[in-house]
XYZ file of C-alpha atoms in Angstrom:
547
model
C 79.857 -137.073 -103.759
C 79.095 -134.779 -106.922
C 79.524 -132.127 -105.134
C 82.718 -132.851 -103.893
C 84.318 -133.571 -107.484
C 82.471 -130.418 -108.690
C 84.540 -128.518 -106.612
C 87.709 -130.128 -106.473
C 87.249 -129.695 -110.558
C 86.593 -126.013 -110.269
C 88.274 -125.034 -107.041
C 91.566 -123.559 -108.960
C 89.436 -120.860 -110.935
C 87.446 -119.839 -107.566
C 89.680 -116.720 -107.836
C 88.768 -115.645 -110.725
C 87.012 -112.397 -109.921
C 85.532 -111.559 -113.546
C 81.811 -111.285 -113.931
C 80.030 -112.688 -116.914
C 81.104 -116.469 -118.178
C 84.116 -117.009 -120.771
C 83.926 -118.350 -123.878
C 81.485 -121.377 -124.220
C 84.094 -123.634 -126.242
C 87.284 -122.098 -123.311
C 88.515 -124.851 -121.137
C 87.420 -122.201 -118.319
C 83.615 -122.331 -118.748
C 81.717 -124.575 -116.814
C 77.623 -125.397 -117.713
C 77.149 -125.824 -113.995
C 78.454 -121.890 -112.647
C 75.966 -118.668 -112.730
C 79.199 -116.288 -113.476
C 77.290 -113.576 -112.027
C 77.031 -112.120 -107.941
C 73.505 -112.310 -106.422
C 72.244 -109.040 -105.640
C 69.003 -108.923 -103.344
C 67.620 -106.068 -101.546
C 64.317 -103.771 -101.143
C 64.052 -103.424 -105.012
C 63.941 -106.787 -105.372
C 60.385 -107.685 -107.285
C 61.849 -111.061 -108.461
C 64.978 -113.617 -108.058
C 66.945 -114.088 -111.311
C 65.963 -116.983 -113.645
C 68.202 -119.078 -113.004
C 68.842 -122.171 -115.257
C 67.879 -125.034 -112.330
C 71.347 -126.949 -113.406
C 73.304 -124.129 -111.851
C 75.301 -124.976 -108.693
C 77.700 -122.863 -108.344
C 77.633 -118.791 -108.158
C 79.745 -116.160 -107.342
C 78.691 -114.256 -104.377
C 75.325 -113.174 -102.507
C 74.783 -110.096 -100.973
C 71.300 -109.646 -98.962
C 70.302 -106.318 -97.911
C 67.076 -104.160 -96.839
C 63.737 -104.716 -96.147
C 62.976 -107.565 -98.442
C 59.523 -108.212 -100.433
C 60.530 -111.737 -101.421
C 58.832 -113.954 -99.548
C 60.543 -116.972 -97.593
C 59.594 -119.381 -100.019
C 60.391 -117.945 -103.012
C 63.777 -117.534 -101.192
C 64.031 -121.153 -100.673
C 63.046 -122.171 -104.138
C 65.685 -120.385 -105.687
C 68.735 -121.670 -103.312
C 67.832 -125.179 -103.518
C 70.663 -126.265 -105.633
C 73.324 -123.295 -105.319
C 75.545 -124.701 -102.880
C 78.749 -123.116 -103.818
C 79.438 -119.664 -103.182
C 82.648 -118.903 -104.790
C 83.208 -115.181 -103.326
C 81.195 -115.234 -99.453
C 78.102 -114.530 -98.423
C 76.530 -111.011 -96.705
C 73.380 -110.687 -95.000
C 72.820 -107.116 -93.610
C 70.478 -105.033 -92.381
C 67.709 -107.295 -93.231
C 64.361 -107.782 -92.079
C 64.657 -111.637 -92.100
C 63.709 -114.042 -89.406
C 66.329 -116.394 -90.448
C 68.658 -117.581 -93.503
C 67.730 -121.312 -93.471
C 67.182 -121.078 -97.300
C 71.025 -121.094 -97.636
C 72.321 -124.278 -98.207
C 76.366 -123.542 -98.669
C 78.439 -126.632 -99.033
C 81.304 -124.474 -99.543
C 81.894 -120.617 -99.496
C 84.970 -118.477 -100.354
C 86.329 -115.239 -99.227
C 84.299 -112.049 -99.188
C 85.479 -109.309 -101.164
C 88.879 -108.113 -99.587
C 87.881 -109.265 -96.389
C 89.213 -113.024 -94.498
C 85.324 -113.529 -94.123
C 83.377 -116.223 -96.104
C 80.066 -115.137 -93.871
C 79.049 -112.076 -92.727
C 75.488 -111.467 -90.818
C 75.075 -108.268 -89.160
C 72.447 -105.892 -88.300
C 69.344 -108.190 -88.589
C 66.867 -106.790 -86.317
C 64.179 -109.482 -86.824
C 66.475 -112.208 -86.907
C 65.997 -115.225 -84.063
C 67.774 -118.032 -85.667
C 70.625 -118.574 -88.504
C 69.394 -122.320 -89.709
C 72.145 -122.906 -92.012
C 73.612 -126.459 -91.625
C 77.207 -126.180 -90.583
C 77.485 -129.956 -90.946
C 76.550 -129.869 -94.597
C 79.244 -126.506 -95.255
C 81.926 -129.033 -95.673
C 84.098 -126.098 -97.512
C 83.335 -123.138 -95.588
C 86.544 -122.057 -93.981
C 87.895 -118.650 -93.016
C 85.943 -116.713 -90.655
C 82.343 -115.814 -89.430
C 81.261 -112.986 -88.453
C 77.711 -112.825 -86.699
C 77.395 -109.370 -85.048
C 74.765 -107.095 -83.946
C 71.632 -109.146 -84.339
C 69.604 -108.104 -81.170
C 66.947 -111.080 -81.408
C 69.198 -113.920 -82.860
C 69.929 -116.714 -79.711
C 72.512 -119.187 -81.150
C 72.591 -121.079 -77.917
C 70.942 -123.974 -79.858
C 73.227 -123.611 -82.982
C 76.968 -122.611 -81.463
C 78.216 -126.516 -81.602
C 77.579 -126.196 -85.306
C 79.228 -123.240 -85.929
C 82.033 -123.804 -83.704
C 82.770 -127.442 -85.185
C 83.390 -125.770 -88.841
C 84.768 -122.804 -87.662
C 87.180 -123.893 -84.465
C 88.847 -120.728 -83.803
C 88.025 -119.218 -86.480
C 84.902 -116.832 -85.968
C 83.878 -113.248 -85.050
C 80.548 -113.704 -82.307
C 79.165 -110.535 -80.614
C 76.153 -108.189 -79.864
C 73.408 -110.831 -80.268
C 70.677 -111.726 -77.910
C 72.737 -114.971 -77.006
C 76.185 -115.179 -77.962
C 78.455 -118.570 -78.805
C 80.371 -117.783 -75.605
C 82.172 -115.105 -73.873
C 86.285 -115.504 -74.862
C 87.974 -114.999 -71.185
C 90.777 -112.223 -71.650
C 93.685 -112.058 -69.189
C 93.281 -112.925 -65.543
C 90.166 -115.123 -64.800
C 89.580 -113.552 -61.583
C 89.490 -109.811 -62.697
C 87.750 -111.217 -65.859
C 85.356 -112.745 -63.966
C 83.881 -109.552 -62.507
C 82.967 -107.549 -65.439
C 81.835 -110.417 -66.812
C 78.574 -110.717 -69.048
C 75.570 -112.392 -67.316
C 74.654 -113.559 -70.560
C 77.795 -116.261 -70.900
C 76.826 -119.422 -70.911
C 80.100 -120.651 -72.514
C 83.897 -119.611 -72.074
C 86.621 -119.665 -73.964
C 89.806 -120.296 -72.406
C 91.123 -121.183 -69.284
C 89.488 -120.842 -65.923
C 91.464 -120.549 -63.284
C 90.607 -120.733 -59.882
C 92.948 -119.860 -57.090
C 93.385 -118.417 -53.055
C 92.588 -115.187 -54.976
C 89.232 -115.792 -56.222
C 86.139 -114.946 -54.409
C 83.670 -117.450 -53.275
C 80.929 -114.660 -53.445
C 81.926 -113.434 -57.067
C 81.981 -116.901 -58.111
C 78.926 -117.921 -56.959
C 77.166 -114.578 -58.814
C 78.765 -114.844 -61.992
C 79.199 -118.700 -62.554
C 75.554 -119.413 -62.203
C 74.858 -119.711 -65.743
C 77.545 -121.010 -67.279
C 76.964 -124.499 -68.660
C 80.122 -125.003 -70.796
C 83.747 -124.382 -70.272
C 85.315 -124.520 -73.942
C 89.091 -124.678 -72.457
C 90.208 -126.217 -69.206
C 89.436 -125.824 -65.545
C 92.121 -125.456 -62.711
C 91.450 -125.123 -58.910
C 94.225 -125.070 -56.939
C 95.429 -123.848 -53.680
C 91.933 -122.668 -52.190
C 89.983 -122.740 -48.977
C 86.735 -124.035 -50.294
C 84.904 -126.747 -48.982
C 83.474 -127.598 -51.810
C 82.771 -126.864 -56.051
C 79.075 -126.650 -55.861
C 79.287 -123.064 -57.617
C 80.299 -124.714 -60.402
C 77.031 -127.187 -59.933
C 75.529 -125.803 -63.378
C 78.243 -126.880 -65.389
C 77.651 -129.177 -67.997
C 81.267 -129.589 -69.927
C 84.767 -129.005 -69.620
C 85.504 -129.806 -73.163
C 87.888 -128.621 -75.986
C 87.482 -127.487 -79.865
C 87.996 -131.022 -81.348
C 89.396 -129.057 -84.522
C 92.562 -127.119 -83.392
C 92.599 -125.140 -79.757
C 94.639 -122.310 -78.917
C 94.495 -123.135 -75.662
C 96.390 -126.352 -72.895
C 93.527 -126.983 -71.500
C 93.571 -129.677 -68.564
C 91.088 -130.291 -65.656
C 93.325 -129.921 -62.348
C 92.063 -129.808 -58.790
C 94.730 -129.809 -56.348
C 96.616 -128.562 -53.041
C 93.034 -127.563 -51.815
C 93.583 -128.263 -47.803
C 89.568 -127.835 -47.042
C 87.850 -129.516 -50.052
C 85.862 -132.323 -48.955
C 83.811 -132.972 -51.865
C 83.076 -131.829 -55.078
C 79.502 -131.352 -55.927
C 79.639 -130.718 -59.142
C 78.344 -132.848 -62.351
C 80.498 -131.084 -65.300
C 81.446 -133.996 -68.128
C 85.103 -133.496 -69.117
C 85.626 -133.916 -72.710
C 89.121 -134.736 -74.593
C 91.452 -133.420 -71.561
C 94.039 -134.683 -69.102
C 92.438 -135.077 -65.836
C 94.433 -134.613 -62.645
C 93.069 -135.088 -58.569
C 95.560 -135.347 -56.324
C 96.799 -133.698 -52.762
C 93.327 -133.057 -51.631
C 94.117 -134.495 -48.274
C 90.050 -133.979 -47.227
C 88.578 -134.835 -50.777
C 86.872 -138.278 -51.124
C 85.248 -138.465 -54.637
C 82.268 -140.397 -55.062
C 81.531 -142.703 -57.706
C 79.076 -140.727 -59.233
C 81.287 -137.638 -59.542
C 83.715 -140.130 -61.640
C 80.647 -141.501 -63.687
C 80.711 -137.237 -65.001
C 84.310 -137.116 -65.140
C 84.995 -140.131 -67.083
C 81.272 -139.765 -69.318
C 83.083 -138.705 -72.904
C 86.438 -139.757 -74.664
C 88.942 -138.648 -71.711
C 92.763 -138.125 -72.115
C 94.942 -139.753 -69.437
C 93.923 -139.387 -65.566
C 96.671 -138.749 -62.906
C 94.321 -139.556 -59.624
C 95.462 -140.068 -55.533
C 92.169 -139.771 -54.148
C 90.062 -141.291 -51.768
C 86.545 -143.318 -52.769
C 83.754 -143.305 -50.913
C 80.233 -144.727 -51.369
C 76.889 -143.094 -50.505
C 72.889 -143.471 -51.171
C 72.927 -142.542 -53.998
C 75.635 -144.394 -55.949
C 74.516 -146.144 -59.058
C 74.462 -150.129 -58.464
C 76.706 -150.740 -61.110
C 79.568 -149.845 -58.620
C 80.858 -151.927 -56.380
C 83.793 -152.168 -53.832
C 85.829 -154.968 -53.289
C 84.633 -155.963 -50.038
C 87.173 -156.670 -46.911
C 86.132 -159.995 -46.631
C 88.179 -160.832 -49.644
C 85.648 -162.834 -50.872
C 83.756 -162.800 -54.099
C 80.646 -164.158 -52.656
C 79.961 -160.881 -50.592
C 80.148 -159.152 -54.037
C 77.140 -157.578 -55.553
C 75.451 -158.925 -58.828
C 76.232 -156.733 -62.212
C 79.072 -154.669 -60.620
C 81.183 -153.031 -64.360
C 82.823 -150.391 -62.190
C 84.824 -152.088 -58.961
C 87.006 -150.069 -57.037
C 89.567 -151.287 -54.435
C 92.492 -153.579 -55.149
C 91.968 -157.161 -57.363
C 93.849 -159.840 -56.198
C 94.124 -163.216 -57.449
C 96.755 -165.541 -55.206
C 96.936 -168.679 -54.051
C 93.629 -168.261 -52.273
C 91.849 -167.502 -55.108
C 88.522 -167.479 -54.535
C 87.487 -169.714 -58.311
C 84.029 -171.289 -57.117
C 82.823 -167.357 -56.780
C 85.021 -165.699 -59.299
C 81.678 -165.457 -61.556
C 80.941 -162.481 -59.469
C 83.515 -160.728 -61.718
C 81.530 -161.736 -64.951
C 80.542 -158.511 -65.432
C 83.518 -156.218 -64.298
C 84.835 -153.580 -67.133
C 86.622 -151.222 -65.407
C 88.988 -151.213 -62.247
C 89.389 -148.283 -60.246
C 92.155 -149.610 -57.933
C 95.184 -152.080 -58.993
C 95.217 -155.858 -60.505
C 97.714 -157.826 -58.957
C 97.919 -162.005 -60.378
C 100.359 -163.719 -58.111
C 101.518 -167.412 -57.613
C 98.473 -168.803 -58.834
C 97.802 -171.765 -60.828
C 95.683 -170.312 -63.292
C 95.402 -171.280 -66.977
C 93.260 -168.920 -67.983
C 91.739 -165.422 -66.965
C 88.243 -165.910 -68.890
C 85.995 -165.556 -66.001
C 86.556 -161.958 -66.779
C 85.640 -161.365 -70.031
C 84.202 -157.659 -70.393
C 86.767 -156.389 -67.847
C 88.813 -153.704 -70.859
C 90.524 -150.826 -68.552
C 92.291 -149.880 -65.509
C 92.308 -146.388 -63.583
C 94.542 -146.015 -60.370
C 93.273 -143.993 -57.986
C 96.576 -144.419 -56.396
C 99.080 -143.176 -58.538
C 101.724 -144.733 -56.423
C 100.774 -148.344 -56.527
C 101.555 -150.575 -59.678
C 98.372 -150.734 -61.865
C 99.140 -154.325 -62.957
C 101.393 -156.757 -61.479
C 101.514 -160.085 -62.593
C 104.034 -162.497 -61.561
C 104.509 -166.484 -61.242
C 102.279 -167.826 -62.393
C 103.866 -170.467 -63.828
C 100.745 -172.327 -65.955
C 99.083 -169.164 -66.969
C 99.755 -168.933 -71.263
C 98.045 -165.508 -71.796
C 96.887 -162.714 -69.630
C 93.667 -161.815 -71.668
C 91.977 -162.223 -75.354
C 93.392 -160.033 -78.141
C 92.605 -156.441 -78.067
C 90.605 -156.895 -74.416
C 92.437 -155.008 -72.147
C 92.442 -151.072 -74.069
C 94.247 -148.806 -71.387
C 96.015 -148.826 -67.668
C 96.217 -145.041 -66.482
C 98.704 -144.885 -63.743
C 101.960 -143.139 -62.723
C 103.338 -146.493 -62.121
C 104.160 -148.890 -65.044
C 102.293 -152.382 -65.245
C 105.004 -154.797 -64.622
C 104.259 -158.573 -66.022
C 107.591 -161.262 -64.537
C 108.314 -164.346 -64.026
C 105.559 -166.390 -65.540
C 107.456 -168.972 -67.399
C 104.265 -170.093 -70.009
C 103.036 -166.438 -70.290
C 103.387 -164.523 -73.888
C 102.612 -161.276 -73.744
C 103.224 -159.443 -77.512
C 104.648 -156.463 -78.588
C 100.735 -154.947 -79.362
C 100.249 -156.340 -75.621
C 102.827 -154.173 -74.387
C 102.181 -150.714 -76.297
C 98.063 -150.925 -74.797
C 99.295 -151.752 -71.283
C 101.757 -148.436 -71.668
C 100.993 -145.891 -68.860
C 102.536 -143.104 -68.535
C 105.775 -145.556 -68.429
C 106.885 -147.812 -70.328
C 105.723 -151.400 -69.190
C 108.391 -153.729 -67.412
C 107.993 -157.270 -68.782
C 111.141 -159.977 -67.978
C 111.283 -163.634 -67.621
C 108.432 -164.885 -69.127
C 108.352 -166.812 -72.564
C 107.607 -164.266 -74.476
C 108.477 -160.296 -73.554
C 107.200 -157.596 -75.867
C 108.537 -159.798 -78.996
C 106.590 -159.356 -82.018
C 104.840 -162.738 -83.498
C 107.052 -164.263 -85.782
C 110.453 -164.154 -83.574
C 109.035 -166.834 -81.396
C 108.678 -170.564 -81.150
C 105.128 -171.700 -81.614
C 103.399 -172.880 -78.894
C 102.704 -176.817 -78.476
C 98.601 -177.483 -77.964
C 97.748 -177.713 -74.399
C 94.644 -180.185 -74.012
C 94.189 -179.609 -70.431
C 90.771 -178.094 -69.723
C 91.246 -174.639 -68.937
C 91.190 -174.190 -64.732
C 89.557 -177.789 -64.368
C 92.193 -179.314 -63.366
C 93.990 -177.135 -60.839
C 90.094 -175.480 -59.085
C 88.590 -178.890 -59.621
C 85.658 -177.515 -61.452
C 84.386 -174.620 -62.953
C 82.310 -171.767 -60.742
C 78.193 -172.376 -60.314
C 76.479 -169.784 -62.236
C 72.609 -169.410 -62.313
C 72.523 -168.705 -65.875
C 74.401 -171.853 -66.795
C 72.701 -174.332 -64.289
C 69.388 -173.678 -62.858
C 69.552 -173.418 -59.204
C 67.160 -176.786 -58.458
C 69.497 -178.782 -60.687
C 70.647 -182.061 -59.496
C 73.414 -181.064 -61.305
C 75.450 -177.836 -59.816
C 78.999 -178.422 -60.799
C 78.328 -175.944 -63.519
C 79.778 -178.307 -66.792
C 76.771 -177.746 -68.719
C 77.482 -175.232 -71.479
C 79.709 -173.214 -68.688
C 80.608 -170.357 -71.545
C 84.199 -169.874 -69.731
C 85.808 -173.451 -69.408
C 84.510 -175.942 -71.279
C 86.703 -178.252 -73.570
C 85.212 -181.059 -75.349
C 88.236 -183.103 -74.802
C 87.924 -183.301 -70.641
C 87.671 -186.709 -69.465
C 85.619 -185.968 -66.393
C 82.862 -184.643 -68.175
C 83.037 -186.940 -71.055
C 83.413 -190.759 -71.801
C 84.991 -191.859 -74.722
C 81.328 -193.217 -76.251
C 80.106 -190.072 -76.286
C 82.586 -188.633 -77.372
C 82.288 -190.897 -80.694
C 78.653 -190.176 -81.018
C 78.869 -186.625 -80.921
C 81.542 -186.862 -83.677
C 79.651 -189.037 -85.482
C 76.835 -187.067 -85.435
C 78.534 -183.851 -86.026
C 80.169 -185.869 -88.931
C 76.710 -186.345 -90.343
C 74.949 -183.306 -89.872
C 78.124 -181.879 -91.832
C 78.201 -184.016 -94.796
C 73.828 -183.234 -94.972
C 74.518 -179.683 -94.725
C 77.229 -179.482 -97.635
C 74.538 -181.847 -99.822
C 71.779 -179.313 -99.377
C 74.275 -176.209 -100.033
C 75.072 -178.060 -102.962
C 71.801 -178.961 -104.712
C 70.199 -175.339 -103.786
C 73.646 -173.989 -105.475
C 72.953 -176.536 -108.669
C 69.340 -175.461 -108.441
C 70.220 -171.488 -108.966
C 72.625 -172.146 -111.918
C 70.419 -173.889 -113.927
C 67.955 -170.699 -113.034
C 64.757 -172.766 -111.065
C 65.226 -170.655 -108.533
């Protein structure tokens, strides 16, 4: 946090190109600056004595085959973390530059550079913590270093320099930037790029052969990734790909993942993570997607999805998905399912004494429709937070009358509905659903709510709500749902009452006489007033300084 008022404080003089300090008693002087630039080379025998409260110089320029041994090097940077005028590290003999601690670095000379290394034959890694250089904008430029691998340091610099940087001539580049068409790009391309920049498109003009060659090594695609109107079967030579992600600071690029209008794609073999970009599937009519390949696709913080694709289930599908089976009936559901795919109905039918199955459920790959039922409440789902169609045509959410249900789920539960089609919530006569309801069950339109008690209003435009004392489901399913975690399977008891974390109301009559209902307040009553006597004597007790 000093460091951060230090410069704010001094940041308007940074241009100040004079060497030697002003006046001690001028408003311009500053006990904290070394008003001098930081010449070390071959010559050097010894640093400069530096007084240790120095933290701020004005530029550094590194050159030759140095004498000054690494920690001599790191002894005297320790505490200069500004570098007013840029940094320069050339021809060098170093092995790296990890003594350099820059929390913020200025323009070199008459250049747009803050940090220049070039021409370090010896040099294998940079070391310099990018997270730490919270002021070191402009550009980079790391050229020409024939041993230097920044494979293991590129999200650094790329993070605090975005677009903003000058890579090339090392052993491993930050990336290859891909310059006009992919596809003639693509076969003078370096076998050294692990990364691209940009967009890669692939269409009926790439080559299968060329692909597979050159695409081999790449783990990262810094950009987006279309494939569209092709004749493969399959993406497998894209199988070493890691991410499809974007600079989170600014991009010059649209970058989207697209795969469509590919007539012979059956699968996509592939295990790329998409980062921060729209994702679109659709018109595939041979493509079924597995579970697995959405587990990749969906992995980081993803951008809207527009998906019409087919699901299908194999060996080696984690056992956290499930499918809705055709039976209709929870029972046949699996144990622990958070991803279901397939199409959630609740009716008339509604399948309560099972609906514990769905404890676990936190995304929907499929559609939610709540029709006719008698439902009070929908707390038997209580993790369940998104929806993805895979059908972009079918309504995401449809809820409609239901005439006892007074809310759909608890605040802030359900956080997105990716769809085409717009959730549409009608006719439920007791149902409120508020205007922050509304805005997180927005897809890509505008949610259609009518006829219920409340649409979309915002809080204080409507009537409160009189207290409904009915216990929650109980009365309509006659019951809550057996669950093995509530009520141990030998239990004479199965109906599930006890502590049930879903439906219980202290108020229900069939669970509860009015004598116990007394006691417990009476006892509650008691324990209270104990409780507030003890908080009160330890409270008397620490005043008076006992304890």
């Amino acid at each position: 946090m000093r460091k951060f008022f230090l410069f704010l404080l001094f940041y308007p003089f940074f241009q100040c190109r004079d060497q030697g300090p002003p006046p001690t008693d001028s408003p311009w002087f500053n006990n904290y600056e070394y008003y001098y630039d930081i010449y070390i080379n071959e010559t050097t025998i010894s640093l400069p004595d530096i007084d240790p409260k120095y933290q701020i110089y004005q530029a550094v320029y590194i050159t030759g085959n140095l004498k000054i041994s690494p920690r001599e090097l790191n002894i005297f940077f320790q505490s200069l973390w500004t570098c007013k005028y840029g940094i320069r590290v050339n021809n060098t003999n170093l092995k790296d530059l990890s003594f350099l601690k820059p929390y913020s670095v200025g323009v070199l000379d008459n250049t747009k550079n803050s940090i220049e290394i070039t021409n370090n034959p010896n040099l294998t890694t940079i070391g310099i913590d990018f997270d730490e250089c919270r002021f070191c904008d402009q550009n980079i430029v790391i050229t020409n270093n024939p041993k230097l691998d920044l494979k293991a340091e590129c999200d650094g610099i790329i993070g605090r320099y975005s677009s903003y940087r000058t890579i090339s001539g090392n052993l491993v580049d930050c990336g290859c930037p891909i310059k006009g068409n992919f596809n003639k790009f693509l076969t003078t391309m370096a076998p050294n790029c692990w990364m691209l920049f940009g967009n890669v498109t692939i269409d009926q003009d790439s080559d299968l052969a060329v692909l597979k060659e050159k695409m081999v090594n790449v783990t990262r695609i810094n950009g987006g990734l279309s494939v569209a109107n092709t004749n493969f079967t399959d993406l497998s030579f894209l199988s070493a790909l890691e991410w499809i992600e974007i600079d989170a600071k600014k991009s010059q690029y649209l970058a989207t993942v697209s795969i469509t209008n590919n007539t012979n794609l059956v699968s996509l073999n592939m295990t790329a993570k998409r980062d921060g970009l729209y994702l679109t599937i659709r018109d595939n009519p041979k493509l079924c997607v597995t579970p697995q390949d959405l587990d990749y696709l969906f992995y980081a913080l993803s951008l809207d999805s527009d998906l019409n694709i087919n699901i299908c289930y194999d060996s080696e599908t984690p056992s956290y998905w499930c499918q809705l089976p055709e039976s209709g009936n929870f029972k046949d559901l699996p144990d622990g399912c958070k991803n279901i795919t397939g199409n959630l109905v609740f009716d008339e039918n509604f399948d309560f004494a099972n609906s514990y199955r769905l404890y676990d459920m936190e995304t929907l790959f499929g559609s939610f429709t709540i029709k006719n039922t008698s439902l009070r409440s929908m707390n038997m789902i209580p993790h369940f937070y998104r929806i993805k169609s895979f059908k972009d045509n079918i309504i995401p959410l449809h809820v409609y009358n239901n005439s006892k249900l007074p809310k759909l789920f608890r605040v802030f539960q359900l956080q997105s509905i990716e769809s085409g089609m717009p959730a549409t919530i009608e006719n439920n006569e007791s149902l409120d659903v508020w205007q922050i309801e509304c805005s997180y069950m927005r897809t890509r339109k505008s949610v259609e709510v009518k006829n219920n008690r409340v649409n979309c209003e915002q809080d204080e435009t409507v009537p409160r709500r009189k207290y409904d004392r009915t216990p929650l489901n109980i009365d309509v399913y006659k019951g809550v749902p057996v669950y093995i975690d509530v009520v141990p399977v030998d239990s004479a008891d199965d109906s599930g009452a006890k502590n049930n974390p879903w439906d219980r109301n202290s108020t229900d009559p069939e669970y509860y006489d009015e004598e116990e209902i007394v006691t417990t307040t009476q006892n509650d009553a008691y324990r209270t007033s104990v409780l507030t006597f003890v908080n009160a004597w330890i409270l008397c007790l620490f005043l008076l300084g006992i304890i």
